[in-house]
Short mmCIF file of C-alpha atoms in Angstrom, two decimals:
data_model
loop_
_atom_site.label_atom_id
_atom_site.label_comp_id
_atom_site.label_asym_id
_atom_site.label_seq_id
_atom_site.Cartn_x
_atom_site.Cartn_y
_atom_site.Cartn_z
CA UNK A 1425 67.28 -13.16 -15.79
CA UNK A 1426 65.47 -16.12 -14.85
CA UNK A 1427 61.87 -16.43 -15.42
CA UNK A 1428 58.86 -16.13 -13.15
CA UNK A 1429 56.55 -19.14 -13.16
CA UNK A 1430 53.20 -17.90 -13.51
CA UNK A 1431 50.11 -20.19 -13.06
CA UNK A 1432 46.73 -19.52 -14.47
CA UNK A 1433 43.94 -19.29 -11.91
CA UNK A 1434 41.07 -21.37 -13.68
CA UNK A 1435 38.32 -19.14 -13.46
CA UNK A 1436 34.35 -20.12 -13.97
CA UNK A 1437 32.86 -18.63 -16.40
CA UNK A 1438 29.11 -17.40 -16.21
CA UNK A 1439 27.29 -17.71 -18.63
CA UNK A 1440 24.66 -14.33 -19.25
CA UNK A 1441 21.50 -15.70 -18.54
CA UNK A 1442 23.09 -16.79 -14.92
CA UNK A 1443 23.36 -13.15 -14.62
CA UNK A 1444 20.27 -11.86 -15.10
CA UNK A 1445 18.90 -14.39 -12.96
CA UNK A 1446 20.67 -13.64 -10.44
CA UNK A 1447 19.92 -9.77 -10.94
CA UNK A 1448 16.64 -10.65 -11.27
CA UNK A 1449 16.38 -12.30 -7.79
CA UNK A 1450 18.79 -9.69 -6.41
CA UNK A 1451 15.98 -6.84 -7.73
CA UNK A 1452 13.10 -9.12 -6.34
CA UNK A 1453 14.63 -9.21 -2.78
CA UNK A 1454 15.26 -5.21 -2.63
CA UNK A 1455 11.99 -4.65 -3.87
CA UNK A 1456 10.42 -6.67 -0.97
CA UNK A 1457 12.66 -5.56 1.68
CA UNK A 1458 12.21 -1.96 0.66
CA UNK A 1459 8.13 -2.55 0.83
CA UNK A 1460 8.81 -4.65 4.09
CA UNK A 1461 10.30 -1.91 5.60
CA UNK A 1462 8.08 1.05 4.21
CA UNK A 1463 5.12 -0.54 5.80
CA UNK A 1464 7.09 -1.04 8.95
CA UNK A 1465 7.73 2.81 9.25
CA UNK A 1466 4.40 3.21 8.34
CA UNK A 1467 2.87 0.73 11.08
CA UNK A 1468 4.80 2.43 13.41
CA UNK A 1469 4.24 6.28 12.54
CA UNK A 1470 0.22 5.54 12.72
CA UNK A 1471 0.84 3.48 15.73
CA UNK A 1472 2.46 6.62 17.68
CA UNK A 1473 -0.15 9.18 15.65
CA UNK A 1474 -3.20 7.30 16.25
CA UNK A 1475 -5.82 8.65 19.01
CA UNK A 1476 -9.49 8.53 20.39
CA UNK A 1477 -11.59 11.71 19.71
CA UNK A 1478 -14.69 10.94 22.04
CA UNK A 1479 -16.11 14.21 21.81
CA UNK A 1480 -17.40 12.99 18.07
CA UNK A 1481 -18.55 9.37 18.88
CA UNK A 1482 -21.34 8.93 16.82
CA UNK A 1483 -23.66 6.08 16.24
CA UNK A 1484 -23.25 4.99 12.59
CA UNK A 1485 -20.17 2.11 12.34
CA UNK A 1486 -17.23 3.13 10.41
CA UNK A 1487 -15.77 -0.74 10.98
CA UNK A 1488 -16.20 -3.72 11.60
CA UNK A 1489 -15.47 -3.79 15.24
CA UNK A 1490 -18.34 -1.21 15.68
CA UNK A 1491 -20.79 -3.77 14.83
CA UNK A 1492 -19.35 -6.10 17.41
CA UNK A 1493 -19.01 -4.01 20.43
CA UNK A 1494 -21.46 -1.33 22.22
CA UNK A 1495 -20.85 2.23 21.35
CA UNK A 1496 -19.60 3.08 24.98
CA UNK A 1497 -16.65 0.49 24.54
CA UNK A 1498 -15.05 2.70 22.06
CA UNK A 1499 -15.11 5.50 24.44
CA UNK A 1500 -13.07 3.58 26.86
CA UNK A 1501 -9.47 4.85 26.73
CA UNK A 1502 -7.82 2.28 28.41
CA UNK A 1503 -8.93 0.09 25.63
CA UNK A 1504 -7.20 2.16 23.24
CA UNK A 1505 -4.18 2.09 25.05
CA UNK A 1506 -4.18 -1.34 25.59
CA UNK A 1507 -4.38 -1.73 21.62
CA UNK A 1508 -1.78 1.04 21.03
CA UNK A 1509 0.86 -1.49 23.96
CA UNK A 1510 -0.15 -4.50 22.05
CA UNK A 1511 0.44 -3.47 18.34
CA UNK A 1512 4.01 -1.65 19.71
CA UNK A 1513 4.68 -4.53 21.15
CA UNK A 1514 4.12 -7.37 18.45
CA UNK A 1515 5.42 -4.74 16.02
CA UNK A 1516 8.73 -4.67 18.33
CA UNK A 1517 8.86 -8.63 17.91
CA UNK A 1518 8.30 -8.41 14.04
CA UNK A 1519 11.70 -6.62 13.90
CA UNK A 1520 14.14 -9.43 15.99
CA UNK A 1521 16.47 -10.98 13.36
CA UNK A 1522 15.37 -14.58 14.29
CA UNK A 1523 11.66 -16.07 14.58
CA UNK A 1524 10.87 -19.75 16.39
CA UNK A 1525 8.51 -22.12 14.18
CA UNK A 1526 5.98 -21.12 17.08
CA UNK A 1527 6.95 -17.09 17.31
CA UNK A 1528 5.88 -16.72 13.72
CA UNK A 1529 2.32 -16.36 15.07
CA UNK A 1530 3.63 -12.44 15.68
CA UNK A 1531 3.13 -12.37 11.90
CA UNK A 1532 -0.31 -12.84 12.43
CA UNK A 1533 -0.74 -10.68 16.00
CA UNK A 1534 0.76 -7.77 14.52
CA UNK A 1535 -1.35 -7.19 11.74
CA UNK A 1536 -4.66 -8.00 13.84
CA UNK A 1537 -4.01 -5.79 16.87
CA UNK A 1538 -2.73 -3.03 14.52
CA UNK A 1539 -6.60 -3.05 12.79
CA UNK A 1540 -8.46 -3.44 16.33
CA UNK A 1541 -6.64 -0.58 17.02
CA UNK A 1542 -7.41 1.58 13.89
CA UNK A 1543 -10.71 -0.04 14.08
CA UNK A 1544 -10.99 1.99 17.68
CA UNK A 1545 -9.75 5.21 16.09
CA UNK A 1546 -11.84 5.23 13.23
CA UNK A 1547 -15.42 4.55 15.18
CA UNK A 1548 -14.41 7.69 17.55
CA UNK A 1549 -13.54 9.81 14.85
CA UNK A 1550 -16.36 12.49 13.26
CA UNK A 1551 -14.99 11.69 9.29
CA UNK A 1552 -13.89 8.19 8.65
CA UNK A 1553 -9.92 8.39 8.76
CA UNK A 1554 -9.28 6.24 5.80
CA UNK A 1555 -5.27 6.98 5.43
CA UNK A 1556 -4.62 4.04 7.30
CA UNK A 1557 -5.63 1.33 5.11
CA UNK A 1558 -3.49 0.84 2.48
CA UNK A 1559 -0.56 0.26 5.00
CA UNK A 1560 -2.79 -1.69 7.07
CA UNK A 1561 -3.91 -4.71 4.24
CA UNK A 1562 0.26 -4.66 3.01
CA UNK A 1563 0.57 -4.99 6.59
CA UNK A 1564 -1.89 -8.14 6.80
CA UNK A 1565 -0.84 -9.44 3.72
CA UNK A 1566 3.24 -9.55 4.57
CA UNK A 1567 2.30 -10.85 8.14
CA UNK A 1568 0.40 -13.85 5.89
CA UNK A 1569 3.41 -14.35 4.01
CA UNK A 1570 5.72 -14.29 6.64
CA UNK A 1571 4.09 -16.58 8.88
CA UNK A 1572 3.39 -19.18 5.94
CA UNK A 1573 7.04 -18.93 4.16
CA UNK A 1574 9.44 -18.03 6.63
CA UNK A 1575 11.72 -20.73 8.37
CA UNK A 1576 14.00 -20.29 11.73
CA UNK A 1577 17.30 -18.89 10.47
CA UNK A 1578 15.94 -18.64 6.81
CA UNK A 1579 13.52 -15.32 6.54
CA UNK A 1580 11.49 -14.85 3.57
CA UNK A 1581 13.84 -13.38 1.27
CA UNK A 1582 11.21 -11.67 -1.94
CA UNK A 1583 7.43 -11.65 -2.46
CA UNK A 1584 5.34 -13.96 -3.39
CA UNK A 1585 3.45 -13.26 -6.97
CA UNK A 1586 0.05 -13.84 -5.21
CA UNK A 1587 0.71 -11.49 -2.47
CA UNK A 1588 1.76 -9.28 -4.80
CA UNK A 1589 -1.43 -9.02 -6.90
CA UNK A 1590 -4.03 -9.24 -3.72
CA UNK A 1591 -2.17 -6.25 -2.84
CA UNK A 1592 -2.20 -4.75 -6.61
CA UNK A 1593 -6.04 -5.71 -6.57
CA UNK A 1594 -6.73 -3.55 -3.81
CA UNK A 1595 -4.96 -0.66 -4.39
CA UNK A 1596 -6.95 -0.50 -7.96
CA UNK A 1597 -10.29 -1.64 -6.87
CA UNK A 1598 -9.77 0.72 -4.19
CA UNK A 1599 -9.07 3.81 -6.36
CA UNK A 1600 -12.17 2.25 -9.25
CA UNK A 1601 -14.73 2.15 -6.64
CA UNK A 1602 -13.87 5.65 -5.10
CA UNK A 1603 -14.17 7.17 -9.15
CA UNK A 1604 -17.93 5.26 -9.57
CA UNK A 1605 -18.48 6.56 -5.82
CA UNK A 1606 -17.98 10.12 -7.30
CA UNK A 1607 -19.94 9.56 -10.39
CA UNK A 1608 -23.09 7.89 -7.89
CA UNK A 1609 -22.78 10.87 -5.71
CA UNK A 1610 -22.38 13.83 -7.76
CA UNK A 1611 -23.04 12.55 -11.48
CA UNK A 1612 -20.38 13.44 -14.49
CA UNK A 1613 -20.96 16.97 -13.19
CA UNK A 1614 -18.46 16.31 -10.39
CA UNK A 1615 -15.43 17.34 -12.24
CA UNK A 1616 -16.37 20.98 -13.63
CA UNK A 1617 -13.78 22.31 -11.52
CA UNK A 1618 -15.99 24.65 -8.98
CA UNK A 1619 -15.82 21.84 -6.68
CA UNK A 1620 -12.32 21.68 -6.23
CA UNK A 1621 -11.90 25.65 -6.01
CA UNK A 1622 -14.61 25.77 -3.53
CA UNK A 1623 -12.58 22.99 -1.27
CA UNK A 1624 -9.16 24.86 -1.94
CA UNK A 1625 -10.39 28.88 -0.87
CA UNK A 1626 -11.89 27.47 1.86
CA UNK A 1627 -9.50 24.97 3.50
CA UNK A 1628 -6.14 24.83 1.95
CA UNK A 1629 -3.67 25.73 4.56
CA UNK A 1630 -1.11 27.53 2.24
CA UNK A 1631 -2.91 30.18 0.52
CA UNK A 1632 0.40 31.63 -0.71
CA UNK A 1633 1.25 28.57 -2.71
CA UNK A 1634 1.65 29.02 -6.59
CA UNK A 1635 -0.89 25.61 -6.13
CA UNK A 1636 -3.14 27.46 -4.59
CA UNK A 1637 -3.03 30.56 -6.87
CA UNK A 1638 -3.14 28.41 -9.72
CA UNK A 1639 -6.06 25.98 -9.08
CA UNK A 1640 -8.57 28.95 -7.25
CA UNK A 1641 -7.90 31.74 -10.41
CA UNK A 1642 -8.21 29.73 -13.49
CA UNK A 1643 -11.25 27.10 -13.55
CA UNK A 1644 -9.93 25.38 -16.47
CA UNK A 1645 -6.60 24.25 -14.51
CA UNK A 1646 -9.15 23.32 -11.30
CA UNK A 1647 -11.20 20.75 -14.22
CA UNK A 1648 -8.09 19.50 -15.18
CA UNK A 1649 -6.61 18.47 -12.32
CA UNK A 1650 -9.74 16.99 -10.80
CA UNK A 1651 -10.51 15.22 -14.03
CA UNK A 1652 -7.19 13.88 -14.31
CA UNK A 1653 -7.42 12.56 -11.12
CA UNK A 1654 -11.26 11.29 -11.28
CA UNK A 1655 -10.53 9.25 -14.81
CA UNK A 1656 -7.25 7.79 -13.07
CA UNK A 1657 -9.44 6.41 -10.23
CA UNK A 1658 -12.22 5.26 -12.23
CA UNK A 1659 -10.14 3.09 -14.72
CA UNK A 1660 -7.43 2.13 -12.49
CA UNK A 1661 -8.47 -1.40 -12.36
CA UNK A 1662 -7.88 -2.09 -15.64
CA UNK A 1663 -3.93 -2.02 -14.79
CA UNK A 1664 -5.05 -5.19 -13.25
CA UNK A 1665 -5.12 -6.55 -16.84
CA UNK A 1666 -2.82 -4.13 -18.59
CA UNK A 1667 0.65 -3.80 -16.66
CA UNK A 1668 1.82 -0.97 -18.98
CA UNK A 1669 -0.40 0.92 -17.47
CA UNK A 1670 0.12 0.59 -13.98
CA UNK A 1671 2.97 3.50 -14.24
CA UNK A 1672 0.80 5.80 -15.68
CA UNK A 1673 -1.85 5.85 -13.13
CA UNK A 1674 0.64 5.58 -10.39
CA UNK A 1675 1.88 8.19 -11.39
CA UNK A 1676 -1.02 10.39 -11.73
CA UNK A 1677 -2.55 9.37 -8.11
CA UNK A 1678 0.95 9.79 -6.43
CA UNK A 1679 0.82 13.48 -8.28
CA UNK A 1680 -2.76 13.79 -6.81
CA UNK A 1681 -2.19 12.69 -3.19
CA UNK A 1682 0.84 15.04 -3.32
CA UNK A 1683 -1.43 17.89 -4.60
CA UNK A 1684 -3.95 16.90 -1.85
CA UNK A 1685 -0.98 16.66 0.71
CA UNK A 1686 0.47 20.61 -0.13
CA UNK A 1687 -2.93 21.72 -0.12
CA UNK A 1688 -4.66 20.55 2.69
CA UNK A 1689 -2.19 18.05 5.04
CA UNK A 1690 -4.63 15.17 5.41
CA UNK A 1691 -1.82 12.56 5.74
CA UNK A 1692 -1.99 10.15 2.96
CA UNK A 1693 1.43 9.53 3.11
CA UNK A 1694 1.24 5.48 2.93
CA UNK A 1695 -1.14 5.78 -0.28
CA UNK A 1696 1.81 8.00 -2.00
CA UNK A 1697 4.50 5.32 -0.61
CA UNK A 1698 2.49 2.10 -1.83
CA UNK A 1699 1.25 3.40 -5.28
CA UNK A 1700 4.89 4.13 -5.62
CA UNK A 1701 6.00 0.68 -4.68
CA UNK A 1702 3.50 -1.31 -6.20
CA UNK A 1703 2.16 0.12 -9.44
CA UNK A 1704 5.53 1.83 -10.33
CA UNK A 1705 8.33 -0.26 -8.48
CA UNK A 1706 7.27 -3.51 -9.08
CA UNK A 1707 5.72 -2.88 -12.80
CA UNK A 1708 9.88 -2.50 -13.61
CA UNK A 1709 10.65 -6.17 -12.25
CA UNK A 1710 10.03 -8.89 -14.82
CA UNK A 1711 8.43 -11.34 -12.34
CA UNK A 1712 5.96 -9.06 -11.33
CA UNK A 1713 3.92 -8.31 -14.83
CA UNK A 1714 0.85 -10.90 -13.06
CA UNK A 1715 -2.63 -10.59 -14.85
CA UNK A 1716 -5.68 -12.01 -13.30
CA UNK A 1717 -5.43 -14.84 -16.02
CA UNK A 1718 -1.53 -15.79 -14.81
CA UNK A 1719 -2.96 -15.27 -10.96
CA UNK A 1720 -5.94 -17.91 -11.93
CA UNK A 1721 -3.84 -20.52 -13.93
CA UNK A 1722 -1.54 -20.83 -11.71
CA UNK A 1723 -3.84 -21.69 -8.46
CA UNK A 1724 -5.40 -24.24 -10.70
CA UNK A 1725 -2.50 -25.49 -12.19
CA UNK A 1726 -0.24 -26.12 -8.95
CA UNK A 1727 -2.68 -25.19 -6.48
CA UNK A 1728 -0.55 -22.37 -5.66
CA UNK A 1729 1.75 -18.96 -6.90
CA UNK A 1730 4.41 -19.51 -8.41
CA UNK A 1731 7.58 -18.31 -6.94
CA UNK A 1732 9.01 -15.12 -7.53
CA UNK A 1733 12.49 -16.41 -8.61
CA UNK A 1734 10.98 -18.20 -11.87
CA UNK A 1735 11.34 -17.18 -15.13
CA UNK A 1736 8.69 -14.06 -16.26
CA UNK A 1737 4.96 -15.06 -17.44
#
């Protein structure tokens, strides 16, 4: 029997740092496509949901727009519309696969007509509709990143620390000033739990719910749940500082929007999507555990971020 030659394909070996590198970047990219994209459905859901509600113009301003422009131009419904074609449209030209050095100004139009356009909503609405603003500053930010990173043929590929932790910042100064908001308005008193029973029997939509049953017959589960969810506001900005925690109060606001969303329906949807992205997705990506501190040393140091791809502060 004569024998086979056999020839050994040289192989090249990889060494296990090279690995997690290039997991690393491989997690970094799917964590910034999935935001991309959740912020892209939610653009476009509030786009198609948005309307004017002139019957409860009022005269106080809500926006910034409304101190620009005389109360009767947010009546106007043709201006409305006109916002509604524009932000469909730019958002439309956000989604092509391929951007000219010039078309990445869309980055920037998006964003902008998709606030004049909430802006509109908001000053002809009777209570400020405040669901929309989460998606609408990841929507800013992204266009800001886009338009300043991307290249024709060569998209921006995972998110930039900085953008990153403008966004973080505002989710948890957000949340902090709505908990010292409560505590202005209604003192420590605000969580005894009558409140929140009062709010459920009256306007939850579900009154067959266990949620219901539980929260309106036993005030100690009612000043549980709203003191869970007060402290989580009030101290959520020190995740800003402490990135262990940014799981734990993600996960206690996503479990009180959801609460909020069972009970009553008011549409928070991007708040659950972003707190889940961004204080629970992110906190699991080494590149993303950015302090204030890191944020600041690294603008002086190199007057700018510091990519995503490097190696973990």
């Amino acid at each position: 029997m004569s024998r086979v030659a056999t020839h050994r394909v040289p192989t090249t070996a990889i060494s296990s740092s090279e690995l997690l590198q290039r997991w690393r970047l491989s997690a970094n990219e799917a964590a910034f496509q999935l935001l991309q994209a959740t912020v892209l459905v939610l653009v476009g859901w509030y786009t198609i949901d948005a309307s004017l509600d002139v019957m409860d113009a009022k005269a106080e301003r809500l926006s910034v727009l409304g101190y620009l422009f005389p109360e009767a131009a947010f009546t106007q419904h043709a201006l409305f519309v006109s916002l509604q074609c524009v932000t469909a449209i730019a958002f439309a030209l956000w989604m092509l696969p391929t951007i000219t050095q010039r078309g990445r100004v869309i980055f920037l139009l998006a964003p902008f007509a998709f606030l004049l356009m909430n802006s509109v909503a908001v000053e002809t609405h009777y209570f400020t509709r405040h669901q929309t603003h989460f998606c609408a500053v990841a929507f800013l930010l992204l266009g800001i990143v886009r338009f300043t990173n991307d290249r024709p043929g060569q998209p921006t590929r995972t998110l930039p620390q900085w953008a990153y932790f403008l966004l973080l910042y505002y989710i948890c100064v957000t949340y902090s000033y709505s908990g010292v908001a409560k505590i202005e308005n209604s003192g420590i008193g605000w969580g005894n739990g009558s409140s929140l029973m009062f709010w459920v029997d009256r306007w939850a939509e579900d009154r067959d719910s266990l949620l219901f049953r539980m929260i309106t017959g036993n005030v100690w589960i009612a000043m549980l749940m709203q003191n869970t969810a007060f402290l989580a506001e009030l101290f959520c900005a020190a995740a800003l500082f402490i990135p262990r925690l940014r799981p734990v109060f993600g996960a206690v606001l996503i479990g009180f929007h959801c609460s909020i969303e069972l009970l009553f329906g008011l549409g928070f949807y991007a708040n659950i999507m972003l707190d889940a992205i961004i204080l629970v997705g992110f906190w699991m990506l080494p590149d993303y555990q950015v302090t204030p501190r890191d944020f600041i040393r690294d603008l002086l140091a190199r007057g700018q971020p510091r990519d995503t791809t490097s190696t973990s502060m």
